Amino acid sequence: MIDTLRLTAEDAAGLLERKEVSGEELTRAYMDAIDERDGELHAYLHVVGESGTGVPIAHKDLVTTKGIPTTAGSRILEGYIPVFDSTVAARCKEAGLPILGKTNMDEFAMGSSTENSAYGPSHNPWDPDRVPGGSSGGSAAAVAGGLAPWALGSDTGGSIKQPASLCGLVGLRPTYGTVSRYGIVAFASSLDQIGPITKTVRDCARLYEVIAGRDGCDSTTVDLPEPVQIPTAEDLQGIRIGIPKELNEAEGIEPGVSEQVQKAIALAEGLGAEVGETTLPRSVDYGLACYYLVAPAEASSNLARYDGVRYGHRAAGDGDLTALYERTRWEGFGAEPKRRILIGTYALSAGYYEAYYGQAQKVRTMIAQEHAAAFEQFDLLVSPTSPTVAFRIGEKAENPLAMYLSDLLTIPSNMAGLPGLSIPCGLSEDLPVGLQLIGPQFSENLLFRTGHALERALGFDFVPERLRHA
Ligand code: GLN
């Protein structure tokens, strides 16, 4: 009897290596779990159920998969079946990881709750009345709910770190340029990164090892400066951890979240880390505004390709090409992509480009400089991942600005191209709280080492309480 709720990817690999279970048996266990719980969680948009020699995986539905539907959570890509594999899907395939299915997401990764999916929301395995976060909410719900041992997500402003946090999981947003975006449905190209959502830091490092590295099909990628190290450390001797005041005292951080984060910081000190206060004077104040110019601007350009001719949905027409474009886009895009296309097109229009996009790029440079200054004194920075625990489905759906604040703490380091790891650090109101560790570019090994030592000391149980005795 395989307990998919408890089994880590590493455990699963061990079972396969020792031939205690076959690939078919492993996949069958996940398919049974999907039959049992996906009706409630709606983690998957498409179940494939492949089996093979490696540990099965779920891909966020913006990871292009040859012969397997890829919708990015949008009606406009309904019925699209790619003829090629994205680089990350190809690398997982080469590593022998069969695909369990494609996971639900906010449409084009625009959102923080998966409520913007054209196919209906996913539900948080800790409390199905609540969101799993987003936009990679389906991947997080699948892993936390025992419907996949690990999964890929994408993170533009926080879409891996935040759902990992809300579902009691580990999530890595890698250094920009370490993971190929070839074949990833593009949202904001200067920010999008693919990364793992897992139960443990070691699983996270293992999956990062599979997907990272230079890809000839994506000229923004580079080779890693050093091989990925699967962490074993149990102490934090010699690691200097900075607490940026603004990231830890921002308005809207729930007291219960702060409390758990402070406990984790004290624990880090107990493990030998040197902890001190630091500052990111303007990154938190200006991060969100800067992001909501840069991301929609790039999105408006990326989403221009959905015209009803090349992919997915096509509106019925009478031979007028412009009308075909308009009707297809009107019918195919939901409210959030439309909102972003409007904002982005406006910001990029003649006469406004310098005032908006140009200015935002300057602020972005300033944010990167502030982080670089903090890293002169500290090896890593720490904060809550999300200001709040998982909120109720519907609570923020009508208020885009309230929803945007979910990423207040993840966006600044993303704007600077930096890697961030979220690990669960405790519960507040019986719901998981995430701790965000931010490092300089290419510091993934240090993030894994630190995250692993803390994870062991924290002893957080990633199986959702209400499913423990089921
Ligand atoms: N919530 C943010 C947005 O809606 C970030 C999403 C993401 O990282 N893909 O843009």
Coordinates of C-alpha atoms and ligand atoms in Angstrom, one line a residue:
M1 CA 0.0 0.0 0.0
I2 CA 1.7 3.2 -1.2
D3 CA 0.7 6.3 0.9
T4 CA 1.0 9.0 -1.8
L5 CA 0.3 11.7 0.8
R6 CA 3.4 10.9 2.7
L7 CA 5.7 9.6 0.0
T8 CA 8.4 12.1 -1.2
A9 CA 9.8 11.9 -4.7
E10 CA 13.0 10.6 -3.1
D11 CA 11.1 7.9 -1.3
A12 CA 9.4 7.0 -4.6
A13 CA 12.8 6.8 -6.3
G14 CA 14.0 4.5 -3.6
L15 CA 11.0 2.1 -4.0
L16 CA 11.7 2.0 -7.8
E17 CA 15.4 1.5 -7.4
R18 CA 15.0 -1.3 -4.9
K19 CA 12.3 -2.8 -7.2
E20 CA 9.9 -2.8 -4.3
V21 CA 7.3 -1.3 -6.6
S22 CA 7.1 -1.1 -10.4
G23 CA 6.6 2.1 -12.4
E24 CA 3.0 0.9 -13.2
E25 CA 2.2 0.3 -9.5
L26 CA 3.5 3.7 -8.6
T27 CA 1.5 5.5 -11.3
R28 CA -1.6 3.4 -10.3
A29 CA -1.3 4.6 -6.7
Y30 CA -1.3 8.3 -7.9
M31 CA -4.2 7.5 -10.4
D32 CA -6.2 6.0 -7.5
A33 CA -5.5 9.1 -5.4
I34 CA -6.6 11.3 -8.3
D35 CA -9.8 9.3 -8.6
E36 CA -10.4 9.7 -4.9
R37 CA -9.6 13.4 -4.4
D38 CA -9.3 15.3 -7.6
G39 CA -13.0 15.8 -7.8
E40 CA -12.7 17.9 -4.7
L41 CA -9.3 19.5 -5.4
H42 CA -9.5 20.1 -9.2
A43 CA -5.7 20.1 -9.3
Y44 CA -5.6 18.7 -12.8
L45 CA -6.9 20.0 -16.1
H46 CA -5.8 16.9 -18.0
V47 CA -4.8 13.5 -16.5
V48 CA -2.4 11.4 -18.6
G49 CA -1.3 8.7 -16.2
E50 CA 2.0 7.6 -18.0
S51 CA 4.2 5.2 -16.2
G52 CA 7.9 4.5 -16.6
T53 CA 11.1 3.9 -14.9
G54 CA 11.4 7.2 -13.0
V55 CA 9.3 9.1 -10.5
P56 CA 6.1 10.5 -12.2
I57 CA 5.6 14.2 -12.4
A58 CA 2.8 16.8 -13.0
H59 CA 3.4 19.8 -15.3
K60 CA 1.8 23.1 -15.0
D61 CA -0.4 23.5 -18.0
L62 CA 1.8 26.1 -19.6
V63 CA 4.6 23.6 -20.0
T64 CA 4.3 22.6 -23.7
T65 CA 4.0 18.8 -24.0
K66 CA 4.0 17.0 -27.3
G67 CA 0.7 15.3 -28.1
I68 CA -0.8 16.4 -24.7
P69 CA -3.2 19.3 -24.4
T70 CA -1.6 22.5 -23.2
T71 CA -4.1 25.3 -22.4
A72 CA -2.3 27.7 -20.0
G73 CA -5.7 27.8 -18.2
S74 CA -7.3 29.7 -21.1
R75 CA -10.2 29.1 -23.4
I76 CA -8.2 30.6 -26.2
L77 CA -5.9 27.5 -26.1
E78 CA -8.7 25.0 -25.7
G79 CA -8.1 22.1 -28.0
Y80 CA -4.5 23.0 -28.7
I81 CA -2.3 19.9 -28.9
P82 CA 1.4 20.8 -29.3
V83 CA 3.6 19.1 -31.8
F84 CA 6.8 19.6 -29.8
D85 CA 8.1 19.4 -26.2
S86 CA 9.3 22.3 -24.2
T87 CA 12.9 21.9 -23.1
V88 CA 11.9 21.3 -19.5
A89 CA 9.4 18.6 -20.5
A90 CA 12.0 17.0 -22.8
R91 CA 14.6 17.0 -19.9
C92 CA 12.1 15.4 -17.5
K93 CA 11.3 12.8 -20.2
E94 CA 15.1 12.1 -20.8
A95 CA 15.4 11.7 -17.0
G96 CA 12.7 9.0 -17.2
L97 CA 10.0 11.0 -15.4
P98 CA 6.6 9.9 -16.8
I99 CA 3.8 12.5 -16.9
L100 CA 0.8 12.1 -14.6
G101 CA -1.0 15.1 -16.0
K102 CA -1.2 18.8 -16.6
T103 CA -2.2 21.0 -13.7
N104 CA -4.6 23.9 -13.3
M105 CA -3.5 27.5 -13.2
D106 CA -4.6 31.1 -13.4
E107 CA -5.2 32.0 -17.1
F108 CA -1.7 32.7 -18.6
A109 CA -0.3 32.6 -15.1
M110 CA -2.0 35.8 -14.2
G111 CA -3.2 35.5 -10.6
S112 CA -2.5 34.4 -7.1
S113 CA -5.3 31.9 -6.4
T114 CA -6.1 29.8 -9.6
E115 CA -9.5 31.4 -9.5
N116 CA -8.6 33.1 -12.9
S117 CA -8.5 29.7 -14.6
A118 CA -11.0 29.5 -17.4
Y119 CA -11.8 25.9 -16.1
G120 CA -12.7 26.8 -12.5
P121 CA -10.5 27.1 -9.4
S122 CA -8.4 24.5 -7.6
H123 CA -8.9 23.9 -3.9
N124 CA -6.4 23.9 -1.1
P125 CA -5.9 20.3 0.3
W126 CA -5.6 21.8 3.8
D127 CA -9.0 23.4 3.5
P128 CA -11.0 22.9 0.3
D129 CA -12.9 26.2 0.9
R130 CA -9.7 28.0 0.5
V131 CA -7.4 28.7 -2.5
P132 CA -4.2 26.8 -3.0
G133 CA -2.6 30.1 -4.2
G134 CA -1.5 30.8 -7.7
S135 CA -0.8 30.9 -10.4
S136 CA 0.7 27.4 -10.0
G137 CA -2.1 26.4 -7.7
G138 CA -2.9 23.2 -9.4
S139 CA 0.7 22.0 -9.1
A140 CA 0.7 22.9 -5.4
A141 CA -2.7 21.2 -4.8
A142 CA -1.6 18.1 -6.6
V143 CA 1.6 17.7 -4.5
A144 CA 0.0 18.6 -1.2
G145 CA -3.0 16.4 -1.9
G146 CA -0.9 13.4 -2.7
L147 CA -1.9 13.5 -6.4
A148 CA 1.7 13.8 -7.6
P149 CA 5.1 13.3 -5.9
W150 CA 6.4 16.5 -7.4
A151 CA 5.5 19.1 -10.0
L152 CA 6.7 22.0 -12.1
G153 CA 5.3 25.5 -11.7
S154 CA 6.2 28.8 -13.2
D155 CA 7.0 32.0 -11.3
T156 CA 6.8 35.5 -12.8
G157 CA 5.9 37.5 -9.7
G158 CA 5.6 34.8 -7.1
S159 CA 3.6 31.9 -8.7
I160 CA 5.8 29.1 -7.4
K161 CA 6.8 30.5 -4.0
Q162 CA 3.3 31.7 -3.0
P163 CA 1.3 28.5 -3.8
A164 CA 4.0 26.4 -2.2
S165 CA 3.6 28.6 0.9
L166 CA -0.2 28.4 1.0
C167 CA -0.1 24.6 0.6
G168 CA 2.7 23.8 3.1
L169 CA 5.3 22.9 0.4
V170 CA 8.7 23.7 -0.9
G171 CA 9.0 25.9 -4.0
L172 CA 12.0 27.3 -5.8
R173 CA 11.9 30.2 -8.1
P174 CA 15.3 29.8 -9.8
T175 CA 17.8 32.5 -10.8
Y176 CA 16.5 34.0 -14.0
G177 CA 18.3 32.3 -16.9
T178 CA 19.1 29.0 -15.3
V179 CA 16.0 27.2 -16.6
S180 CA 14.9 27.2 -20.2
R181 CA 11.8 29.0 -21.2
Y182 CA 11.7 27.3 -24.6
G183 CA 8.2 26.0 -25.1
I184 CA 6.8 27.7 -22.0
V185 CA 3.6 29.7 -22.8
A186 CA 5.0 33.2 -22.3
F187 CA 3.6 35.7 -19.9
A188 CA 6.3 38.3 -19.1
S189 CA 9.5 37.0 -20.7
S190 CA 12.0 39.0 -18.6
L191 CA 10.5 37.5 -15.4
D192 CA 9.1 34.0 -16.2
Q193 CA 11.0 31.1 -14.7
I194 CA 10.1 27.4 -14.4
G195 CA 10.8 25.7 -11.1
P196 CA 9.9 22.8 -8.8
I197 CA 7.1 22.4 -6.2
T198 CA 7.9 19.6 -3.9
K199 CA 7.5 18.2 -0.4
T200 CA 11.1 18.5 0.7
V201 CA 14.1 20.7 -0.1
R202 CA 16.0 17.6 -1.2
D203 CA 13.3 16.7 -3.8
C204 CA 13.4 20.4 -4.9
A205 CA 17.2 20.2 -5.5
R206 CA 16.8 16.9 -7.4
L207 CA 14.2 18.3 -9.7
Y208 CA 16.1 21.5 -10.2
E209 CA 19.1 19.4 -11.3
V210 CA 17.0 17.7 -14.0
I211 CA 15.7 21.0 -15.5
A212 CA 18.5 23.6 -15.1
G213 CA 21.3 24.5 -17.4
R214 CA 22.0 26.1 -20.7
D215 CA 19.6 25.4 -23.6
G216 CA 20.5 26.3 -27.2
C217 CA 16.8 27.0 -27.8
D218 CA 16.7 29.8 -25.2
S219 CA 19.5 32.4 -25.6
T220 CA 18.8 33.8 -22.1
T221 CA 20.0 30.6 -20.4
V222 CA 23.4 29.9 -19.0
D223 CA 25.2 26.9 -17.6
L224 CA 25.2 26.6 -13.8
P225 CA 28.5 27.9 -12.3
E226 CA 28.6 24.7 -10.1
P227 CA 26.8 21.4 -10.1
V228 CA 23.6 21.1 -8.0
Q229 CA 24.3 19.7 -4.6
I230 CA 21.7 17.6 -2.9
P231 CA 21.8 19.1 0.6
T232 CA 22.7 17.1 3.7
A233 CA 23.8 19.9 6.1
E234 CA 22.2 20.0 9.5
D235 CA 23.6 23.3 10.8
L236 CA 23.9 26.8 9.5
Q237 CA 27.4 27.6 10.8
G238 CA 28.9 30.6 9.2
I239 CA 25.8 31.6 7.2
R240 CA 24.8 35.3 7.5
I241 CA 21.1 35.8 7.2
G242 CA 19.7 39.4 6.8
I243 CA 16.2 40.4 7.8
P244 CA 15.1 43.2 5.5
K245 CA 12.9 45.4 7.7
E246 CA 10.5 46.4 4.9
L247 CA 9.9 42.8 3.8
N248 CA 9.1 41.7 7.3
E249 CA 7.1 44.7 8.6
A250 CA 5.1 45.5 5.5
E251 CA 1.4 46.4 6.0
G252 CA -0.9 43.5 5.6
I253 CA 1.4 40.8 7.0
E254 CA -0.8 38.7 9.4
P255 CA 0.4 38.6 13.0
G256 CA 0.3 34.7 12.9
V257 CA 2.5 34.7 9.8
S258 CA 5.1 37.0 11.4
E259 CA 5.1 34.9 14.5
Q260 CA 6.0 31.7 12.7
V261 CA 8.6 33.4 10.6
Q262 CA 10.2 34.9 13.7
K263 CA 10.3 31.5 15.3
A264 CA 12.0 30.1 12.3
I265 CA 14.6 32.9 12.3
A266 CA 15.3 32.2 16.0
L267 CA 15.8 28.5 15.1
A268 CA 18.2 29.5 12.3
E269 CA 20.2 31.4 14.9
G270 CA 20.2 28.3 17.1
L271 CA 21.6 26.3 14.2
G272 CA 24.6 28.7 14.0
A273 CA 23.5 31.3 11.5
E274 CA 24.5 34.9 12.1
V275 CA 21.3 36.9 11.9
G276 CA 21.0 40.7 11.6
E277 CA 18.7 43.4 10.4
T278 CA 19.0 45.0 7.0
T279 CA 17.1 47.2 4.7
L280 CA 15.7 47.4 1.1
P281 CA 14.6 51.0 1.4
R282 CA 12.4 51.3 -1.7
S283 CA 12.1 47.8 -3.2
V284 CA 8.9 47.0 -1.3
D285 CA 7.2 50.3 -1.8
Y286 CA 7.9 50.4 -5.5
G287 CA 8.2 46.7 -6.4
L288 CA 4.5 46.0 -7.1
A289 CA 3.9 49.2 -9.1
C290 CA 7.0 48.4 -11.2
Y291 CA 5.9 44.8 -11.7
Y292 CA 2.4 45.9 -12.8
L293 CA 3.9 48.0 -15.6
V294 CA 6.7 45.6 -16.8
A295 CA 4.6 42.4 -16.6
P296 CA 1.5 43.6 -18.4
A297 CA 3.6 45.4 -21.0
E298 CA 5.4 42.2 -21.9
A299 CA 2.2 40.2 -21.6
S300 CA 0.4 42.5 -24.1
S301 CA 3.2 41.8 -26.6
N302 CA 3.3 38.0 -25.9
L303 CA -0.4 37.5 -26.1
A304 CA -0.7 39.2 -29.5
R305 CA 0.0 35.8 -31.1
Y306 CA -3.4 34.4 -30.1
D307 CA -5.3 35.4 -33.2
G308 CA -7.5 32.4 -33.9
V309 CA -5.4 31.4 -36.8
R310 CA -2.4 29.6 -35.3
Y311 CA -3.6 28.0 -32.0
G312 CA -6.7 26.8 -30.2
H313 CA -10.0 28.6 -30.2
R314 CA -11.3 30.3 -33.4
A315 CA -14.4 32.4 -33.4
A316 CA -17.0 31.7 -36.2
G317 CA -16.5 34.3 -38.9
D318 CA -17.9 35.7 -42.2
G319 CA -14.6 36.2 -44.0
D320 CA -13.5 39.5 -42.3
L321 CA -10.0 38.9 -40.9
T322 CA -10.0 41.8 -38.4
A323 CA -13.4 40.7 -37.1
L324 CA -12.1 37.2 -36.7
Y325 CA -9.2 38.4 -34.6
E326 CA -11.4 40.6 -32.5
R327 CA -14.1 38.0 -31.9
T328 CA -11.6 35.3 -31.1
R329 CA -9.8 37.4 -28.6
W330 CA -13.0 38.7 -27.1
E331 CA -14.4 35.1 -26.6
G332 CA -11.1 33.4 -25.8
F333 CA -9.5 35.6 -23.1
G334 CA -10.9 36.0 -19.6
A335 CA -11.1 39.2 -17.7
E336 CA -7.6 39.2 -16.2
P337 CA -5.7 38.8 -19.5
K338 CA -7.9 41.4 -21.1
R339 CA -7.1 43.8 -18.2
R340 CA -3.4 43.2 -18.6
I341 CA -3.5 43.6 -22.4
L342 CA -5.2 46.9 -22.0
I343 CA -2.8 48.2 -19.3
G344 CA 0.3 46.9 -21.2
T345 CA -0.8 48.2 -24.6
Y346 CA -1.4 51.6 -23.0
A347 CA 2.0 51.6 -21.2
L348 CA 3.8 50.8 -24.4
S349 CA 1.9 53.2 -26.7
A350 CA 3.8 56.0 -28.4
G351 CA 4.4 59.0 -26.1
Y352 CA 3.9 56.9 -23.0
Y353 CA 6.7 54.3 -23.4
E354 CA 9.4 56.4 -21.7
A355 CA 7.0 57.6 -18.9
Y356 CA 5.9 54.1 -18.0
Y357 CA 7.9 51.2 -19.3
G358 CA 11.1 53.2 -19.5
Q359 CA 10.6 54.5 -15.9
A360 CA 9.7 51.0 -14.6
Q361 CA 13.0 49.6 -16.0
K362 CA 14.9 52.3 -14.1
V363 CA 13.1 51.4 -10.9
R364 CA 13.9 47.8 -11.6
T365 CA 17.6 48.6 -11.8
M366 CA 17.3 50.4 -8.5
I367 CA 15.6 47.4 -6.9
A368 CA 18.5 45.1 -8.1
Q369 CA 21.0 47.6 -6.7
E370 CA 19.3 47.6 -3.3
H371 CA 19.4 43.8 -3.2
A372 CA 23.1 43.8 -4.2
A373 CA 23.8 46.2 -1.4
A374 CA 22.1 43.9 1.2
F375 CA 24.2 41.0 -0.1
E376 CA 27.4 42.8 0.7
Q377 CA 26.7 42.1 4.3
F378 CA 24.5 39.0 4.2
D379 CA 24.6 35.6 2.3
L380 CA 20.8 35.3 2.3
L381 CA 17.7 37.4 3.1
V382 CA 14.6 36.1 4.8
S383 CA 10.9 37.1 5.1
P384 CA 7.4 35.6 5.0
T385 CA 6.6 34.3 1.5
S386 CA 3.0 35.5 1.5
P387 CA 1.6 38.1 3.8
T388 CA -1.3 35.8 4.6
V389 CA -2.2 32.2 4.9
A390 CA -4.6 30.6 2.3
F391 CA -7.6 32.9 1.9
R392 CA -11.2 31.8 1.1
I393 CA -12.3 31.1 -2.4
G394 CA -14.1 34.2 -3.6
E395 CA -12.6 36.4 -0.9
K396 CA -10.4 38.5 -3.3
A397 CA -11.8 37.4 -6.7
E398 CA -13.7 40.6 -7.2
N399 CA -10.8 42.9 -6.2
P400 CA -7.8 42.6 -8.4
L401 CA -5.7 45.1 -6.3
A402 CA -6.2 43.0 -3.1
M403 CA -5.2 39.9 -5.1
Y404 CA -2.1 41.7 -6.5
L405 CA -0.9 42.3 -2.9
S406 CA -0.5 38.5 -2.4
D407 CA 2.9 38.9 -4.2
L408 CA 4.0 42.0 -2.3
L409 CA 6.9 40.1 -0.7
T410 CA 7.9 37.8 -3.6
I411 CA 8.0 40.4 -6.4
P412 CA 11.0 42.6 -5.3
S413 CA 13.6 39.8 -5.6
N414 CA 11.9 38.5 -8.8
M415 CA 12.3 42.0 -10.4
A416 CA 16.0 41.7 -9.5
G417 CA 16.3 38.2 -11.2
L418 CA 17.2 36.5 -7.9
P419 CA 16.4 33.0 -6.8
G420 CA 14.0 32.4 -3.9
L421 CA 13.1 29.3 -1.9
S422 CA 9.9 29.0 0.1
I423 CA 9.8 26.4 2.8
P424 CA 6.9 25.8 5.2
C425 CA 7.8 27.0 8.7
G426 CA 4.6 26.4 10.8
L427 CA 0.9 26.9 11.0
S428 CA -1.2 29.9 11.7
E429 CA -5.0 29.3 12.2
D430 CA -4.2 25.7 11.3
L431 CA -2.9 26.7 7.8
P432 CA 0.6 26.6 6.5
V433 CA 3.0 29.6 6.7
G434 CA 5.9 29.9 4.2
L435 CA 9.3 31.3 4.9
Q436 CA 11.0 33.0 1.9
L437 CA 14.8 32.7 1.6
I438 CA 16.3 35.0 -1.1
G439 CA 19.9 34.6 -2.3
P440 CA 22.2 36.3 -4.9
Q441 CA 22.1 35.0 -8.5
F442 CA 23.2 31.4 -8.8
S443 CA 23.0 30.8 -5.0
E444 CA 20.6 27.8 -5.3
N445 CA 23.0 25.5 -3.5
L446 CA 23.2 27.8 -0.5
L447 CA 19.4 28.1 -0.6
F448 CA 19.0 24.3 -0.6
R449 CA 21.6 23.9 2.1
T450 CA 19.9 26.4 4.4
G451 CA 16.4 25.3 3.5
H452 CA 17.3 21.7 4.2
A453 CA 18.9 22.4 7.6
L454 CA 15.9 24.5 8.7
E455 CA 13.4 22.0 7.4
R456 CA 14.9 19.3 9.5
A457 CA 15.0 21.5 12.6
L458 CA 11.4 22.7 12.0
G459 CA 10.0 19.2 11.5
F460 CA 6.9 20.6 9.6
D461 CA 4.5 17.8 8.6
F462 CA 3.6 18.4 4.9
V463 CA 0.6 16.1 5.0
P464 CA -2.5 18.3 5.4
E465 CA -3.9 17.7 8.9
R466 CA -7.4 16.7 7.7
L467 CA -6.1 14.0 5.5
R468 CA -3.7 12.5 8.0
H469 CA -5.9 9.8 9.3
A470 CA -8.0 9.3 6.2
Ligands
GLN1 N1 0.2 37.1 -9.1 C1 1.1 37.7 -10.0 C2 0.4 38.1 -11.3 O1 -0.8 37.9 -11.3 C3 2.3 36.8 -10.3 C4 1.9 35.7 -11.2 C5 3.0 34.8 -11.6 O2 4.1 34.8 -10.9 N2 2.8 34.1 -12.7 O3 1.0 38.6 -12.2

